[in-house]
mmCIF file of C-alpha atoms in Angstrom:
data_model
loop_
_atom_site.group_PDB
_atom_site.id
_atom_site.type_symbol
_atom_site.label_atom_id
_atom_site.label_comp_id
_atom_site.label_asym_id
_atom_site.label_seq_id
_atom_site.Cartn_x
_atom_site.Cartn_y
_atom_site.Cartn_z
ATOM 1 C CA MET A 1244 8.605 -19.411 -9.729
ATOM 2 C CA GLY A 1245 8.235 -17.327 -12.855
ATOM 3 C CA PRO A 1246 9.968 -13.691 -13.441
ATOM 4 C CA ASP A 1247 6.711 -12.206 -12.017
ATOM 5 C CA ALA A 1248 6.793 -14.025 -9.123
ATOM 6 C CA LEU A 1249 10.537 -13.208 -8.248
ATOM 7 C CA VAL A 1250 9.749 -9.402 -8.996
ATOM 8 C CA GLN A 1251 7.391 -9.501 -6.142
ATOM 9 C CA LEU A 1252 9.396 -11.436 -3.959
ATOM 10 C CA SER A 1253 11.899 -8.758 -4.545
ATOM 11 C CA ILE A 1254 9.936 -5.887 -3.652
ATOM 12 C CA GLN A 1255 8.432 -7.375 -0.474
ATOM 13 C CA LEU A 1256 12.014 -8.163 0.743
ATOM 14 C CA GLU A 1257 13.106 -4.637 -0.124
ATOM 15 C CA VAL A 1258 9.968 -3.331 1.839
ATOM 16 C CA HIS A 1259 10.504 -5.286 4.896
ATOM 17 C CA SER A 1260 14.529 -4.504 4.739
ATOM 18 C CA THR A 1261 13.704 -0.866 4.828
ATOM 19 C CA HIS A 1262 11.055 -1.294 7.779
ATOM 20 C CA THR A 1263 13.605 -3.302 9.820
ATOM 21 C CA THR A 1264 16.461 -0.829 8.876
ATOM 22 C CA ARG A 1265 14.624 2.057 9.898
ATOM 23 C CA GLN A 1266 13.293 0.390 13.307
ATOM 24 C CA ASN A 1267 17.031 -0.457 13.852
ATOM 25 C CA GLN A 1268 18.221 3.126 13.526
ATOM 26 C CA GLU A 1269 15.466 4.290 15.589
ATOM 27 C CA GLU A 1270 16.539 1.785 18.588
ATOM 28 C CA LYS A 1271 20.025 2.623 17.899
ATOM 29 C CA ASP A 1272 19.124 6.524 18.263
ATOM 30 C CA ALA A 1273 17.753 5.640 21.508
ATOM 31 C CA PHE A 1274 21.202 4.937 22.851
ATOM 32 C CA CYS A 1275 23.285 7.469 21.135
ATOM 33 C CA ALA A 1276 24.924 10.092 22.885
ATOM 34 C CA LEU A 1277 25.827 13.851 21.144
ATOM 35 C CA ARG A 1278 29.410 13.507 20.813
ATOM 36 C CA PRO A 1279 31.015 14.493 17.547
ATOM 37 C CA SER A 1280 33.774 12.149 16.105
ATOM 38 C CA ARG A 1281 36.886 13.362 14.792
ATOM 39 C CA ASP A 1282 36.307 12.449 11.453
ATOM 40 C CA ASN A 1283 32.733 13.489 10.628
ATOM 41 C CA MET A 1284 30.668 15.530 13.022
ATOM 42 C CA ASP A 1285 27.820 12.956 13.329
ATOM 43 C CA LEU A 1286 26.747 10.956 16.242
ATOM 44 C CA MET A 1287 28.805 8.098 18.116
ATOM 45 C CA CYS A 1288 26.586 5.797 19.552
ATOM 46 C CA ALA A 1289 27.068 3.718 22.770
ATOM 47 C CA LYS A 1290 25.553 0.325 22.604
ATOM 48 C CA PRO A 1291 22.892 -0.634 25.236
ATOM 49 C CA ASN A 1292 25.442 -2.865 27.397
ATOM 50 C CA GLU A 1293 28.358 -0.061 27.564
ATOM 51 C CA LEU A 1294 25.449 2.642 28.710
ATOM 52 C CA ALA A 1295 24.441 0.296 31.223
ATOM 53 C CA THR A 1296 27.915 -0.482 32.562
ATOM 54 C CA LEU A 1297 28.630 3.366 32.627
ATOM 55 C CA ILE A 1298 25.360 3.801 34.656
ATOM 56 C CA LEU A 1299 26.315 1.271 36.730
ATOM 57 C CA LEU A 1300 29.969 2.429 37.534
ATOM 58 C CA ALA A 1301 28.699 6.079 38.291
ATOM 59 C CA LEU A 1302 26.121 4.368 40.574
ATOM 60 C CA LEU A 1303 29.348 2.634 42.455
ATOM 61 C CA LEU A 1304 31.447 5.533 42.601
ATOM 62 C CA LEU A 1305 28.531 7.611 43.928
ATOM 63 C CA CYS A 1306 28.034 5.139 46.705
ATOM 64 C CA TYR A 1307 31.490 4.718 47.493
ATOM 65 C CA GLY A 1308 31.867 8.337 47.707
ATOM 66 C CA VAL A 1309 28.937 8.595 50.279
ATOM 67 C CA GLY A 1310 30.493 5.881 52.292
ATOM 68 C CA ASN A 1311 33.661 8.047 52.659
ATOM 69 C CA VAL A 1312 31.655 11.457 53.231
ATOM 70 C CA ARG A 1313 29.955 9.694 55.924
ATOM 71 C CA CYS A 1314 33.489 8.033 57.391
ATOM 72 C CA ALA A 1315 35.046 11.734 56.869
ATOM 73 C CA THR A 1316 32.224 13.178 59.196
ATOM 74 C CA VAL A 1317 33.093 11.127 62.361
ATOM 75 C CA HIS A 1318 34.967 14.166 64.124
ATOM 76 C CA GLU A 1319 33.239 13.654 67.516
ATOM 77 C CA ASN A 1320 34.893 10.643 68.220
ATOM 78 C CA ARG A 1321 38.515 11.467 69.178
ATOM 79 C CA ARG A 1322 38.114 9.329 72.111
ATOM 80 C CA ASP A 1323 37.620 6.204 70.269
ATOM 81 C CA LEU A 1324 40.590 6.965 67.953
ATOM 82 C CA GLN A 1325 42.725 7.492 71.174
ATOM 83 C CA ALA A 1326 41.085 4.418 72.882
ATOM 84 C CA LEU A 1327 42.448 2.701 69.612
ATOM 85 C CA LEU A 1328 45.695 3.851 69.350
ATOM 86 C CA ASP A 1329 46.478 3.132 72.997
ATOM 87 C CA PHE A 1330 44.972 -0.329 72.412
ATOM 88 C CA LYS A 1331 47.683 -0.554 69.607
ATOM 89 C CA GLN A 1332 50.681 0.684 71.564
ATOM 90 C CA GLY A 1333 50.323 -2.001 74.298
ATOM 91 C CA ILE A 1334 50.078 -4.975 71.438
ATOM 92 C CA ILE A 1335 52.544 -7.045 69.872
ATOM 93 C CA ASP A 1336 51.646 -7.590 66.239
ATOM 94 C CA PRO A 1337 53.991 -9.707 64.452
ATOM 95 C CA LYS A 1338 51.958 -10.542 61.468
ATOM 96 C CA GLY A 1339 51.166 -6.736 60.771
ATOM 97 C CA ALA A 1340 47.464 -6.981 61.298
ATOM 98 C CA LEU A 1341 47.379 -3.593 62.833
ATOM 99 C CA SER A 1342 49.330 -1.908 60.071
ATOM 100 C CA THR A 1343 46.390 0.217 58.833
ATOM 101 C CA TRP A 1344 45.987 1.510 62.213
ATOM 102 C CA ASN A 1345 47.607 5.003 61.933
ATOM 103 C CA THR A 1346 46.213 8.512 61.777
ATOM 104 C CA SER A 1347 46.962 8.709 57.557
ATOM 105 C CA ILE A 1348 43.415 7.060 57.339
ATOM 106 C CA HIS A 1349 40.251 7.485 59.184
ATOM 107 C CA PHE A 1350 39.751 4.913 61.963
ATOM 108 C CA CYS A 1351 36.560 3.672 60.552
ATOM 109 C CA ARG A 1352 38.457 2.197 57.637
ATOM 110 C CA TRP A 1353 40.999 0.463 59.933
ATOM 111 C CA SER A 1354 41.519 -3.459 59.519
ATOM 112 C CA GLY A 1355 39.131 -5.214 62.358
ATOM 113 C CA VAL A 1356 37.207 -2.014 63.154
ATOM 114 C CA ASN A 1357 33.451 -1.908 62.737
ATOM 115 C CA TYR A 1358 31.314 1.174 63.834
ATOM 116 C CA SER A 1359 27.566 2.077 63.837
ATOM 117 C CA VAL A 1360 25.878 3.058 60.821
ATOM 118 C CA THR A 1361 23.950 5.717 62.261
ATOM 119 C CA PRO A 1362 25.321 9.099 63.868
ATOM 120 C CA PRO A 1363 27.176 9.305 65.849
ATOM 121 C CA TRP A 1364 29.403 6.684 64.168
ATOM 122 C CA ARG A 1365 30.904 4.967 67.177
ATOM 123 C CA VAL A 1366 33.329 2.295 67.138
ATOM 124 C CA THR A 1367 30.944 -1.039 68.251
ATOM 125 C CA VAL A 1368 33.105 -4.080 67.436
ATOM 126 C CA LEU A 1369 36.633 -4.874 67.289
ATOM 127 C CA ASN A 1370 36.929 -8.225 65.453
ATOM 128 C CA LEU A 1371 40.834 -9.200 65.861
ATOM 129 C CA THR A 1372 40.424 -12.869 65.959
ATOM 130 C CA SER A 1373 43.334 -15.062 64.445
ATOM 131 C CA LYS A 1374 45.535 -11.970 63.873
ATOM 132 C CA GLY A 1375 48.294 -13.367 66.018
ATOM 133 C CA LEU A 1376 48.139 -10.287 68.860
ATOM 134 C CA SER A 1377 49.678 -10.658 72.193
ATOM 135 C CA GLY A 1378 50.210 -7.771 74.936
ATOM 136 C CA GLN A 1379 48.290 -5.921 77.254
ATOM 137 C CA ILE A 1380 44.972 -4.660 76.821
ATOM 138 C CA SER A 1381 44.664 -0.938 77.332
ATOM 139 C CA SER A 1382 41.942 0.383 79.930
ATOM 140 C CA SER A 1383 41.066 3.153 77.492
ATOM 141 C CA LEU A 1384 39.368 0.439 75.383
ATOM 142 C CA GLY A 1385 36.621 0.847 78.193
ATOM 143 C CA ASN A 1386 35.872 4.337 76.508
ATOM 144 C CA LEU A 1387 34.567 2.644 73.508
ATOM 145 C CA THR A 1388 30.913 2.342 72.966
#
């Protein structure tokens, strides 16, 4: 390979390298957020994986919040709440299976309590199998849906 061939090869590599660098910069710019850095007021870029992770996290938080809103709007069902509290009062719970059953959290978040997914969000299932519970079952459970 002579000197002329090396010059041509070098020029071709530089052109290809410049094109690739420009294309990489354009791809990088697609994922950049306008956030000034402390050192220099230019762009700080998020990697595609980081961006996808942030979007997924935002969606999960949104879904969790919607579930809490739905649960918090169950204000008509005081009868369900009272029935569950009456049931708990008559039960011996040596393993603490019903420890979440208190008024500090809404009853739709209590362990073993399932409720309908459409309004008026009434209790539909109590799943208390293998919890080691004993005692008398309150007649107020008849007030549940």
